[in-house]
Tab-separated table of C-alpha atoms (C1' of nucleotides) in Angstrom:
chain	number	residue	atom	x	y	z
A	77	UNK	CA	36.367	-36.557	-20.023
A	78	UNK	CA	34.364	-37.215	-17.026
A	79	UNK	CA	30.627	-38.131	-16.849
A	80	UNK	CA	30.288	-34.390	-14.942
A	81	UNK	CA	31.474	-32.773	-17.982
A	82	UNK	CA	29.676	-34.730	-19.966
A	83	UNK	CA	26.565	-33.376	-18.262
A	84	UNK	CA	27.990	-29.697	-18.668
A	85	UNK	CA	28.416	-30.087	-22.336
A	86	UNK	CA	24.531	-31.347	-23.288
A	87	UNK	CA	23.188	-29.064	-20.636
A	88	UNK	CA	25.022	-26.468	-22.469
A	89	UNK	CA	24.173	-27.579	-26.061
A	90	UNK	CA	20.053	-27.840	-24.510
A	91	UNK	CA	20.311	-24.572	-23.444
A	92	UNK	CA	22.250	-22.843	-26.201
A	93	UNK	CA	19.901	-24.673	-29.102
A	94	UNK	CA	16.681	-23.323	-27.340
A	95	UNK	CA	15.482	-26.455	-26.319
A	96	UNK	CA	16.034	-24.425	-22.779
A	97	UNK	CA	14.153	-21.087	-23.325
A	98	UNK	CA	15.977	-18.291	-21.603
A	99	UNK	CA	14.620	-17.552	-18.186
A	100	UNK	CA	12.178	-21.089	-18.464
A	101	UNK	CA	12.646	-23.463	-15.714
A	102	UNK	CA	14.760	-26.668	-16.250
A	103	UNK	CA	13.103	-30.015	-14.866
A	104	UNK	CA	13.847	-30.657	-11.588
A	105	UNK	CA	17.389	-32.300	-10.561
A	106	UNK	CA	15.943	-35.696	-9.584
A	107	UNK	CA	14.626	-35.863	-13.001
A	108	UNK	CA	16.981	-34.533	-15.073
A	109	UNK	CA	19.599	-36.915	-13.261
A	110	UNK	CA	17.319	-39.755	-14.623
A	111	UNK	CA	16.912	-38.085	-18.421
A	112	UNK	CA	20.721	-38.004	-18.416
A	113	UNK	CA	21.084	-41.060	-16.973
A	114	UNK	CA	23.321	-39.549	-14.143
A	115	UNK	CA	23.497	-39.764	-10.349
A	116	UNK	CA	21.563	-36.830	-9.177
A	117	UNK	CA	25.008	-35.667	-6.698
A	118	UNK	CA	26.979	-35.827	-10.622
A	119	UNK	CA	23.887	-33.696	-11.818
A	120	UNK	CA	24.222	-31.283	-8.918
A	121	UNK	CA	27.853	-30.409	-9.751
A	122	UNK	CA	27.239	-29.879	-13.226
A	123	UNK	CA	24.521	-27.567	-12.550
A	124	UNK	CA	27.366	-25.587	-10.111
A	125	UNK	CA	29.391	-25.139	-12.927
A	126	UNK	CA	27.073	-23.933	-15.668
A	127	UNK	CA	25.540	-21.502	-12.462
A	128	UNK	CA	29.012	-20.060	-11.671
A	129	UNK	CA	28.860	-19.732	-15.706
A	130	UNK	CA	25.998	-17.187	-15.218
A	131	UNK	CA	24.113	-20.089	-17.543
A	132	UNK	CA	21.526	-20.479	-14.979
A	133	UNK	CA	20.278	-19.918	-11.905
A	134	UNK	CA	18.708	-22.040	-9.009
A	135	UNK	CA	16.718	-21.764	-5.852
A	136	UNK	CA	15.624	-24.116	-3.196
A	137	UNK	CA	12.296	-24.813	-3.058
A	138	UNK	CA	11.532	-23.180	-6.767
A	139	UNK	CA	13.591	-24.808	-9.146
A	140	UNK	CA	16.506	-24.318	-11.571
A	141	UNK	CA	15.946	-21.441	-14.432
A	142	UNK	CA	17.645	-20.678	-17.336
A	143	UNK	CA	19.449	-17.400	-17.482
A	144	UNK	CA	20.627	-14.856	-15.000
A	145	UNK	CA	18.536	-14.444	-12.038
A	146	UNK	CA	16.112	-11.504	-11.921
A	147	UNK	CA	17.253	-8.163	-9.804
A	148	UNK	CA	15.726	-8.489	-6.143
A	149	UNK	CA	12.225	-7.730	-6.588
A	150	UNK	CA	11.838	-3.628	-5.986
A	151	UNK	CA	9.484	-2.496	-3.361
A	152	UNK	CA	6.219	-1.128	-4.480
A	153	UNK	CA	4.502	2.317	-3.509
A	154	UNK	CA	0.836	2.092	-3.477
A	155	UNK	CA	-0.677	4.686	-6.195
A	156	UNK	CA	-3.663	6.894	-5.257
A	157	UNK	CA	-5.192	6.103	-8.911
A	158	UNK	CA	-8.519	6.139	-7.824
A	159	UNK	CA	-8.504	9.242	-5.334
A	160	UNK	CA	-6.501	11.654	-7.963
A	161	UNK	CA	-7.986	14.080	-10.465
A	162	UNK	CA	-6.892	15.589	-13.981
A	163	UNK	CA	-6.568	18.475	-12.342
A	164	UNK	CA	-3.902	17.215	-9.605
A	165	UNK	CA	-2.158	15.138	-12.456
A	166	UNK	CA	-1.594	18.319	-14.464
A	167	UNK	CA	-0.547	20.017	-11.614
A	168	UNK	CA	1.987	17.254	-10.863
A	169	UNK	CA	3.457	17.081	-14.144
A	170	UNK	CA	3.826	20.804	-14.377
A	171	UNK	CA	6.450	20.106	-11.482
A	172	UNK	CA	8.089	17.473	-12.321
A	173	UNK	CA	8.789	17.973	-16.452
A	174	UNK	CA	9.900	21.369	-16.730
A	175	UNK	CA	12.514	19.988	-14.272
A	176	UNK	CA	13.186	16.986	-16.026
A	177	UNK	CA	13.778	19.354	-19.086
A	178	UNK	CA	16.575	21.252	-17.366
A	179	UNK	CA	18.325	17.825	-16.462
A	180	UNK	CA	18.012	16.531	-19.941
A	181	UNK	CA	19.105	19.742	-21.493
A	182	UNK	CA	22.161	18.952	-19.558
A	183	UNK	CA	22.351	14.907	-19.481
A	184	UNK	CA	20.773	13.782	-22.767
A	185	UNK	CA	22.940	11.745	-25.009
A	186	UNK	CA	23.104	12.101	-29.015
A	187	UNK	CA	21.658	8.574	-28.926
A	188	UNK	CA	18.667	10.456	-26.771
A	189	UNK	CA	18.415	12.884	-29.032
A	190	UNK	CA	18.274	11.185	-31.990
A	191	UNK	CA	15.163	9.119	-30.858
A	192	UNK	CA	13.485	12.289	-29.596
A	193	UNK	CA	13.715	13.225	-33.183
A	194	UNK	CA	12.427	9.938	-34.314
A	195	UNK	CA	9.629	10.522	-32.302
A	196	UNK	CA	9.134	13.744	-33.311
A	197	UNK	CA	8.679	12.990	-37.301
A	198	UNK	CA	6.558	9.665	-36.284
A	199	UNK	CA	4.175	11.743	-33.981
A	200	UNK	CA	3.708	14.301	-37.045
A	201	UNK	CA	3.114	11.586	-39.523
A	202	UNK	CA	0.556	10.072	-37.126
A	203	UNK	CA	-2.784	9.399	-38.599
A	204	UNK	CA	-4.798	8.309	-35.767
A	205	UNK	CA	-5.031	10.012	-32.357
A	206	UNK	CA	-3.723	6.801	-30.827
A	207	UNK	CA	-0.367	6.399	-32.421
A	208	UNK	CA	0.043	10.066	-32.000
A	209	UNK	CA	-0.553	9.666	-28.290
A	210	UNK	CA	2.038	6.470	-28.587
A	211	UNK	CA	5.000	9.175	-29.895
A	212	UNK	CA	3.788	11.767	-27.815
A	213	UNK	CA	4.089	9.309	-24.604
A	214	UNK	CA	7.668	7.808	-26.084
A	215	UNK	CA	8.914	11.801	-26.771
A	216	UNK	CA	8.232	12.400	-22.782
A	217	UNK	CA	9.564	9.370	-21.564
A	218	UNK	CA	12.814	9.796	-23.569
A	219	UNK	CA	13.056	13.443	-21.994
A	220	UNK	CA	12.469	11.324	-18.634
A	221	UNK	CA	15.302	9.056	-19.256
A	222	UNK	CA	17.324	11.757	-20.820
A	223	UNK	CA	17.260	13.301	-17.324
A	224	UNK	CA	19.592	10.312	-15.812
A	225	UNK	CA	17.922	10.016	-12.711
A	226	UNK	CA	16.355	6.629	-11.785
A	227	UNK	CA	14.010	7.720	-9.056
A	228	UNK	CA	12.793	10.843	-10.853
A	229	UNK	CA	12.301	8.319	-13.883
A	230	UNK	CA	10.100	6.135	-11.587
A	231	UNK	CA	7.926	8.846	-10.339
A	232	UNK	CA	7.806	10.219	-14.113
A	233	UNK	CA	6.091	6.561	-14.779
A	234	UNK	CA	3.977	6.408	-11.399
A	235	UNK	CA	2.743	9.652	-12.953
A	236	UNK	CA	2.144	8.030	-16.688
A	237	UNK	CA	0.435	5.386	-15.229
A	238	UNK	CA	-2.233	7.514	-13.813
A	239	UNK	CA	-2.871	9.229	-16.902
A	240	UNK	CA	-3.114	6.190	-18.578
A	241	UNK	CA	-6.657	5.400	-16.566
A	242	UNK	CA	-10.041	5.088	-18.310
A	243	UNK	CA	-11.547	8.213	-16.994
A	244	UNK	CA	-8.515	9.994	-18.139
A	245	UNK	CA	-8.303	8.235	-21.707
A	246	UNK	CA	-12.110	9.917	-22.862
A	247	UNK	CA	-10.458	13.160	-21.832
A	248	UNK	CA	-7.687	13.165	-23.841
A	249	UNK	CA	-9.681	11.715	-26.875
A	250	UNK	CA	-12.135	14.158	-26.903
A	251	UNK	CA	-9.308	17.141	-26.897
A	252	UNK	CA	-7.148	16.315	-29.467
A	253	UNK	CA	-8.489	18.080	-32.322
A	254	UNK	CA	-6.437	18.214	-35.458
A	255	UNK	CA	-5.769	21.772	-34.709
A	256	UNK	CA	-4.406	21.104	-31.522
A	257	UNK	CA	-2.070	18.511	-32.505
A	258	UNK	CA	-0.153	20.464	-34.893
A	259	UNK	CA	0.352	22.714	-32.073
A	260	UNK	CA	1.831	20.258	-29.672
A	261	UNK	CA	3.789	19.228	-32.855
A	262	UNK	CA	5.593	22.635	-32.742
A	263	UNK	CA	6.031	22.992	-29.170
A	264	UNK	CA	7.780	19.517	-29.033
A	265	UNK	CA	10.223	20.448	-32.134
A	266	UNK	CA	11.038	23.541	-29.981
A	267	UNK	CA	11.096	21.512	-26.706
A	268	UNK	CA	13.318	19.040	-28.316
A	269	UNK	CA	15.758	22.279	-29.889
A	270	UNK	CA	16.242	23.749	-26.694
A	271	UNK	CA	17.443	20.288	-25.013
A	272	UNK	CA	19.569	19.660	-28.333
A	273	UNK	CA	21.324	23.314	-28.267
A	274	UNK	CA	21.624	22.412	-24.198
A	275	UNK	CA	19.693	25.323	-23.398
A	276	UNK	CA	18.249	24.398	-20.005
A	277	UNK	CA	16.358	27.758	-19.249
A	278	UNK	CA	14.179	27.661	-22.529
A	279	UNK	CA	13.983	23.917	-22.532
A	280	UNK	CA	12.035	24.457	-18.936
A	281	UNK	CA	10.137	27.186	-20.094
A	282	UNK	CA	8.929	25.452	-23.571
A	283	UNK	CA	8.193	22.619	-21.454
A	284	UNK	CA	6.147	24.850	-18.822
A	285	UNK	CA	4.513	26.432	-21.835
A	286	UNK	CA	3.417	23.088	-23.361
A	287	UNK	CA	1.799	21.137	-20.493
A	288	UNK	CA	-0.239	24.586	-19.673
A	289	UNK	CA	-1.448	24.456	-23.476
A	290	UNK	CA	-2.781	20.646	-22.719
A	291	UNK	CA	-3.803	21.566	-19.509
A	292	UNK	CA	-5.715	24.437	-20.604
A	293	UNK	CA	-6.901	22.694	-23.759
A	294	UNK	CA	-8.139	19.773	-21.448
A	295	UNK	CA	-9.630	21.364	-18.257
A	296	UNK	CA	-11.058	24.525	-19.479
A	297	UNK	CA	-13.483	22.975	-22.408
A	298	UNK	CA	-14.816	20.485	-20.057
A	299	UNK	CA	-15.060	21.996	-16.883
B	1421	UNK	CA	-39.136	-5.407	21.052
B	1422	UNK	CA	-38.436	-8.204	18.810
B	1423	UNK	CA	-35.459	-10.809	18.817
B	1424	UNK	CA	-33.635	-8.852	15.974
B	1425	UNK	CA	-33.834	-5.501	17.730
B	1426	UNK	CA	-32.842	-7.254	20.599
B	1427	UNK	CA	-29.798	-8.497	18.884
B	1428	UNK	CA	-28.852	-4.862	17.259
B	1429	UNK	CA	-28.793	-3.123	20.680
B	1430	UNK	CA	-26.758	-5.898	22.218
B	1431	UNK	CA	-24.385	-5.867	19.092
B	1432	UNK	CA	-24.197	-1.891	19.228
B	1433	UNK	CA	-23.099	-2.027	22.471
B	1434	UNK	CA	-20.566	-4.582	22.482
B	1435	UNK	CA	-18.980	-2.169	19.383
B	1436	UNK	CA	-19.686	0.841	21.310
B	1437	UNK	CA	-17.776	-0.192	24.655
B	1438	UNK	CA	-15.007	-1.470	23.087
B	1439	UNK	CA	-15.363	-5.118	23.295
B	1440	UNK	CA	-14.969	-5.616	19.747
B	1441	UNK	CA	-12.217	-3.139	18.651
B	1442	UNK	CA	-12.522	-0.905	15.776
B	1443	UNK	CA	-11.269	-3.106	12.834
B	1444	UNK	CA	-11.266	-6.065	14.803
B	1445	UNK	CA	-13.098	-9.373	13.603
B	1446	UNK	CA	-16.243	-10.337	14.981
B	1447	UNK	CA	-16.838	-13.927	15.818
B	1448	UNK	CA	-18.263	-15.847	13.015
B	1449	UNK	CA	-22.122	-15.769	12.367
B	1450	UNK	CA	-22.893	-19.162	13.580
B	1451	UNK	CA	-20.822	-18.451	16.954
B	1452	UNK	CA	-22.080	-15.167	17.369
B	1453	UNK	CA	-25.770	-16.490	16.998
B	1454	UNK	CA	-24.866	-19.277	19.440
B	1455	UNK	CA	-23.494	-16.494	21.512
B	1456	UNK	CA	-26.506	-14.569	21.798
B	1457	UNK	CA	-28.876	-17.392	21.426
B	1458	UNK	CA	-30.844	-16.678	18.457
B	1459	UNK	CA	-31.139	-18.297	15.075
B	1460	UNK	CA	-28.552	-17.594	12.789
B	1461	UNK	CA	-30.806	-15.997	10.291
B	1462	UNK	CA	-32.276	-13.765	12.624
B	1463	UNK	CA	-28.542	-12.566	13.368
B	1464	UNK	CA	-28.009	-11.883	9.830
B	1465	UNK	CA	-30.949	-9.666	9.693
B	1466	UNK	CA	-29.471	-7.907	12.914
B	1467	UNK	CA	-25.933	-7.437	10.995
B	1468	UNK	CA	-27.036	-6.347	7.892
B	1469	UNK	CA	-28.902	-3.440	9.908
B	1470	UNK	CA	-25.746	-2.885	11.756
B	1471	UNK	CA	-23.971	-3.126	8.487
B	1472	UNK	CA	-26.297	-0.644	6.495
B	1473	UNK	CA	-25.647	1.895	9.467
B	1474	UNK	CA	-21.989	1.713	8.500
B	1475	UNK	CA	-21.219	0.400	12.050
B	1476	UNK	CA	-19.795	-3.146	10.481
B	1477	UNK	CA	-18.718	-4.404	7.405
B	1478	UNK	CA	-18.926	-8.130	5.948
B	1479	UNK	CA	-17.147	-10.542	3.032
B	1480	UNK	CA	-17.985	-13.762	1.799
B	1481	UNK	CA	-15.187	-16.068	3.311
B	1482	UNK	CA	-13.614	-13.267	5.136
B	1483	UNK	CA	-15.471	-12.381	8.241
B	1484	UNK	CA	-17.375	-9.398	9.531
B	1485	UNK	CA	-15.095	-6.964	10.817
B	1486	UNK	CA	-15.902	-3.393	12.994
B	1487	UNK	CA	-15.974	-0.018	10.956
B	1488	UNK	CA	-16.236	1.024	7.601
B	1489	UNK	CA	-14.617	-1.058	4.901
B	1490	UNK	CA	-11.443	-0.307	3.902
B	1491	UNK	CA	-10.784	1.541	0.178
B	1492	UNK	CA	-10.645	-0.502	-2.295
B	1493	UNK	CA	-6.362	-1.970	-2.629
B	1494	UNK	CA	-4.852	1.041	-4.370
B	1495	UNK	CA	-2.681	-0.048	-7.558
B	1496	UNK	CA	1.517	-0.393	-6.993
B	1497	UNK	CA	4.242	1.087	-8.667
B	1498	UNK	CA	8.044	-0.169	-8.321
B	1499	UNK	CA	10.319	1.747	-6.497
B	1500	UNK	CA	13.601	1.358	-7.741
B	1501	UNK	CA	14.837	1.332	-4.477
B	1502	UNK	CA	18.319	-0.189	-4.313
B	1503	UNK	CA	18.881	1.276	-7.469
B	1504	UNK	CA	18.947	5.023	-6.757
B	1505	UNK	CA	21.348	6.783	-4.776
B	1506	UNK	CA	21.629	9.357	-1.956
B	1507	UNK	CA	22.728	12.191	-4.816
B	1508	UNK	CA	19.707	11.442	-6.873
B	1509	UNK	CA	16.917	11.868	-3.982
B	1510	UNK	CA	18.392	14.734	-2.583
B	1511	UNK	CA	17.701	15.883	-6.647
B	1512	UNK	CA	14.483	14.689	-6.722
B	1513	UNK	CA	13.437	16.231	-3.363
B	1514	UNK	CA	15.178	19.478	-4.643
B	1515	UNK	CA	12.604	19.384	-7.353
B	1516	UNK	CA	9.520	18.216	-5.422
B	1517	UNK	CA	9.433	20.156	-2.194
B	1518	UNK	CA	10.073	24.037	-3.084
B	1519	UNK	CA	7.299	23.306	-5.563
B	1520	UNK	CA	5.282	21.501	-2.267
B	1521	UNK	CA	5.933	24.840	-0.280
B	1522	UNK	CA	4.291	26.825	-2.906
B	1523	UNK	CA	1.106	25.469	-3.040
B	1524	UNK	CA	1.288	24.759	0.969
B	1525	UNK	CA	1.774	28.819	0.881
B	1526	UNK	CA	-1.418	28.881	-0.804
B	1527	UNK	CA	-3.270	26.140	0.609
B	1528	UNK	CA	-2.633	25.426	4.279
B	1529	UNK	CA	-5.023	25.521	6.805
B	1530	UNK	CA	-4.825	27.122	10.169
B	1531	UNK	CA	-4.885	23.266	11.474
B	1532	UNK	CA	-1.838	22.643	9.043
B	1533	UNK	CA	0.226	25.314	10.343
B	1534	UNK	CA	-1.126	25.121	14.115
B	1535	UNK	CA	0.796	21.152	13.725
B	1536	UNK	CA	3.634	22.826	11.745
B	1537	UNK	CA	4.432	24.836	14.932
B	1538	UNK	CA	4.114	21.858	16.990
B	1539	UNK	CA	6.567	19.943	14.883
B	1540	UNK	CA	9.076	23.132	15.529
B	1541	UNK	CA	8.858	23.319	19.063
B	1542	UNK	CA	9.472	19.478	19.345
B	1543	UNK	CA	11.823	19.207	17.281
B	1544	UNK	CA	14.128	21.909	18.568
B	1545	UNK	CA	13.268	20.475	22.065
B	1546	UNK	CA	14.567	16.822	20.909
B	1547	UNK	CA	17.341	15.573	22.880
B	1548	UNK	CA	18.321	13.384	20.130
B	1549	UNK	CA	18.958	12.678	16.906
B	1550	UNK	CA	16.323	9.948	15.980
B	1551	UNK	CA	13.579	12.437	17.958
B	1552	UNK	CA	15.043	15.251	15.537
B	1553	UNK	CA	14.464	13.223	12.879
B	1554	UNK	CA	10.973	12.024	13.583
B	1555	UNK	CA	9.564	15.682	13.932
B	1556	UNK	CA	11.660	16.687	11.004
B	1557	UNK	CA	9.799	13.946	8.885
B	1558	UNK	CA	6.338	15.256	10.669
B	1559	UNK	CA	7.004	18.974	9.112
B	1560	UNK	CA	7.993	18.182	5.979
B	1561	UNK	CA	4.922	15.314	5.711
B	1562	UNK	CA	2.507	17.910	7.189
B	1563	UNK	CA	3.379	20.925	4.468
B	1564	UNK	CA	3.064	18.162	1.730
B	1565	UNK	CA	-0.244	17.364	2.783
B	1566	UNK	CA	-0.710	20.838	3.049
B	1567	UNK	CA	-0.383	21.039	-0.658
B	1568	UNK	CA	-3.428	19.263	-0.881
B	1569	UNK	CA	-2.488	17.505	-4.374
B	1570	UNK	CA	-3.178	13.697	-3.558
B	1571	UNK	CA	-0.849	12.332	-6.270
B	1572	UNK	CA	2.070	15.008	-5.208
B	1573	UNK	CA	1.828	13.234	-1.574
B	1574	UNK	CA	2.104	10.033	-2.932
B	1575	UNK	CA	5.097	10.632	-4.564
B	1576	UNK	CA	6.412	12.975	-1.812
B	1577	UNK	CA	6.040	9.703	0.546
B	1578	UNK	CA	7.684	7.488	-2.274
B	1579	UNK	CA	10.655	9.667	-1.887
B	1580	UNK	CA	10.326	9.409	1.973
B	1581	UNK	CA	10.366	5.787	1.794
B	1582	UNK	CA	13.282	5.575	-0.107
B	1583	UNK	CA	14.824	8.196	2.068
B	1584	UNK	CA	14.069	5.397	5.344
B	1585	UNK	CA	16.592	2.654	3.887
B	1586	UNK	CA	19.609	1.708	6.061
B	1587	UNK	CA	22.394	3.090	3.782
B	1588	UNK	CA	20.823	6.001	3.893
B	1589	UNK	CA	20.072	6.096	7.675
B	1590	UNK	CA	23.929	5.842	7.937
B	1591	UNK	CA	24.507	8.822	6.386
B	1592	UNK	CA	22.000	10.456	8.331
B	1593	UNK	CA	23.347	9.867	11.764
B	1594	UNK	CA	26.739	11.096	10.814
B	1595	UNK	CA	25.685	14.302	8.939
B	1596	UNK	CA	23.493	15.576	12.024
B	1597	UNK	CA	26.061	17.947	14.147
B	1598	UNK	CA	24.595	19.970	16.907
B	1599	UNK	CA	25.561	22.913	15.102
B	1600	UNK	CA	23.779	21.376	11.916
B	1601	UNK	CA	20.518	20.394	13.793
B	1602	UNK	CA	20.432	24.127	15.284
B	1603	UNK	CA	20.557	25.697	11.520
B	1604	UNK	CA	18.264	23.336	10.284
B	1605	UNK	CA	15.844	24.558	13.399
B	1606	UNK	CA	16.119	28.119	12.011
B	1607	UNK	CA	15.526	27.334	8.603
B	1608	UNK	CA	12.497	25.419	9.342
B	1609	UNK	CA	11.197	28.523	11.568
B	1610	UNK	CA	11.973	30.535	8.343
B	1611	UNK	CA	9.956	27.936	6.248
B	1612	UNK	CA	6.637	27.595	8.351
B	1613	UNK	CA	6.759	31.526	8.631
B	1614	UNK	CA	7.039	31.979	5.051
B	1615	UNK	CA	4.004	29.559	4.673
B	1616	UNK	CA	2.052	31.223	6.897
B	1617	UNK	CA	2.273	34.488	5.620
B	1618	UNK	CA	1.150	32.953	2.368
B	1619	UNK	CA	4.744	34.215	0.565
B	1620	UNK	CA	4.989	31.285	-2.154
B	1621	UNK	CA	8.091	33.033	-3.740
B	1622	UNK	CA	10.057	32.816	-0.177
B	1623	UNK	CA	8.561	29.422	0.971
B	1624	UNK	CA	10.063	28.193	-2.303
B	1625	UNK	CA	13.303	29.935	-2.069
B	1626	UNK	CA	13.782	28.903	1.889
B	1627	UNK	CA	12.713	25.033	1.405
B	1628	UNK	CA	15.275	25.317	-2.070
B	1629	UNK	CA	18.270	27.013	0.553
B	1630	UNK	CA	17.191	24.537	2.956
B	1631	UNK	CA	17.762	21.377	1.364
B	1632	UNK	CA	20.635	22.470	-0.399
B	1633	UNK	CA	22.170	23.301	2.667
B	1634	UNK	CA	21.042	19.753	3.651
B	1635	UNK	CA	22.283	17.858	0.274
B	1636	UNK	CA	26.052	19.999	1.072
B	1637	UNK	CA	26.103	18.702	4.455
B	1638	UNK	CA	25.327	15.662	3.226
B	1639	UNK	CA	27.151	14.965	0.278
B	1640	UNK	CA	30.179	17.012	0.394
B	1641	UNK	CA	31.461	16.019	3.730
B	1642	UNK	CA	31.316	12.176	2.661
B	1643	UNK	CA	32.035	12.239	-0.639
C	942	DC	C1'	-45.284	-12.358	9.988
C	943	DT	C1'	-41.184	-13.154	12.899
C	944	DA	C1'	-38.118	-16.851	14.169
C	945	DC	C1'	-36.097	-21.062	13.895
C	946	DA	C1'	-33.154	-24.937	12.119
C	947	DT	C1'	-31.249	-27.069	7.892
C	948	DA	C1'	-29.128	-27.427	3.829
C	949	DC	C1'	-26.149	-26.346	-0.295
C	950	DC	C1'	-22.846	-22.804	-2.591
C	951	DA	C1'	-19.297	-19.472	-3.536
C	952	DA	C1'	-15.147	-16.868	-1.421
C	953	DT	C1'	-11.233	-17.149	1.361
C	954	DA	C1'	-7.924	-18.520	4.872
C	955	DA	C1'	-5.961	-22.217	6.739
C	956	DA	C1'	-3.575	-26.867	7.189
C	957	DA	C1'	-1.759	-30.405	5.222
C	958	DT	C1'	1.017	-32.559	1.466
C	959	DA	C1'	4.103	-32.516	-2.104
C	960	DT	C1'	7.727	-31.025	-4.743
C	961	DT	C1'	12.210	-28.184	-5.271
C	962	DG	C1'	17.193	-27.718	-4.314
C	963	DG	C1'	21.175	-28.156	-0.397
C	964	DT	C1'	24.064	-31.026	2.678
C	965	DA	C1'	25.753	-35.162	4.536
C	966	DT	C1'	26.695	-39.945	4.509
C	967	DG	C1'	28.484	-44.522	3.037
C	968	DA	C1'	29.512	-47.712	-0.516
C	969	DA	C1'	31.073	-48.939	-5.200
C	970	DT	C1'	34.373	-48.372	-9.156
C	971	DA	C1'	37.902	-46.904	-11.845
D	900	DT	C1'	42.488	-41.360	-4.546
D	901	DA	C1'	39.055	-39.369	-7.036
D	902	DT	C1'	34.953	-39.804	-8.807
D	903	DT	C1'	30.428	-41.563	-8.881
D	904	DC	C1'	26.437	-43.739	-6.945
D	905	DA	C1'	22.455	-44.274	-4.031
D	906	DT	C1'	20.210	-42.929	-0.021
D	907	DA	C1'	18.447	-40.281	3.786
D	908	DC	C1'	17.509	-36.031	5.836
D	909	DC	C1'	15.998	-31.284	6.173
D	910	DA	C1'	14.620	-25.906	4.554
D	911	DA	C1'	12.339	-23.437	1.505
D	912	DT	C1'	8.748	-23.134	-1.521
D	913	DA	C1'	4.452	-24.756	-4.343
D	914	DT	C1'	0.307	-27.259	-4.705
D	915	DT	C1'	-3.672	-29.421	-3.200
D	916	DT	C1'	-7.089	-30.517	0.322
D	917	DT	C1'	-9.957	-29.295	3.936
D	918	DA	C1'	-11.909	-25.916	7.240
D	919	DT	C1'	-14.302	-21.491	7.944
D	920	DT	C1'	-16.759	-17.857	6.450
D	921	DG	C1'	-20.549	-15.441	4.832
D	922	DG	C1'	-24.773	-15.845	1.466
D	923	DT	C1'	-29.198	-17.924	-0.085
D	924	DA	C1'	-32.938	-20.780	0.166
D	925	DT	C1'	-36.558	-23.764	2.348
D	926	DG	C1'	-39.670	-25.471	5.397
D	927	DT	C1'	-41.857	-25.715	9.796
D	928	DA	C1'	-43.640	-23.850	13.927
D	929	DG	C1'	-45.456	-19.454	17.079
DNA sequence: CTACATACCAATAAAATATTGGTATGAATA
DNA sequence: TATTCATACCAATATTTTATTGGTATGTAG
């Protein structure tokens, strides 16, 4: 067995046994060559083999890393979190989410729907607001994913990010009485039922009604 | 007149006459003091006055700049430009823009509508695709602005950013025959007419039809 | 009281240096 | 002849160092 092949094996082993964790950075070529007691050019040949097998990736000036090279950095877009307000956010949600429900009614998989049902059960059983909110969020998100439009999902998540803000959080907390939660749970069940039976029109209508209820509860009581 | 007041006057004059352009950086306090032949502490008093009047802003380590301090850096969200596709983008546009038109029909100002009309005239008169596209973009943008929802405008702009991509640009170029442009111009006029007469239902319907025409021309001819 | 000169500090920008992978070359060894 | 080694150099990137900037404080002079 050649020097190179020995190095390939040893590096393979070190990666497999977790000595070099996934996504972690390996030592530099110069120090790794010294550590394995081979020349740097031999090491480079071994690394090239491992890279071609998808075990690691290398980048000039950065280093050598375990695993697959991360996807190209996404573009980013500015989000006017400090300039918008709850009313605008609800208005946007009322535009997006009923249409998301239409697409979800057409495109949801059995797995999607199973998870939606899980969210319903967990949300219904929640003992505090934070838990309820978490499952509420998860439900809306899986519906958005079920729409199967990457861009639309990104926009949905951006809107959610704005909702996550502190000023908004206080409104949520004060609004979510037990009575209202019960009503939202019923509305959630109806939405998921409509999606499951592939009824796009009902999905849209029920989502719109749910969001109007949320909006009215939130805005009328406090403004 | 005191030394400080003289400095305030002189700096005021230099800013007003454009010697220090809007948003540009002034020389450092040390060199400005030397230039005006006053002490740095006197200059600082003059700068403080001008800053309190909104003429300029100062930041430790960065410098002194003409005009108002820019808004705090927005939060950003990732935009999946490399993961979406023309079909998804059109689907999202068909969700957003008809609803934007509804809001614009309710909320557009006379100034908005005047500018919409200007876009129509300029788009109609365009002699090449790039110019037409520019006025097309400006029209859609002023409609989105007329909806008067900051968050919705941000989402609209995000979708536009994705549209601006190279792979997308080629599709646009091949699709825009003279005949099609003529048809789009007519559709644009109808959309603006509906917005102007505050007819939300027609605005929505006409926008949807326009976008469907664009989508069909774009996707059917090439896929 | 105003203005000046000077010293020092925190925040930021710019410049310099170090580190990383990539390529090339020539010599030694099996 | 193929493999391995040692060495040199370069481009890309990261880190460190130095310079610059506004901010504050102090003491002196008019």
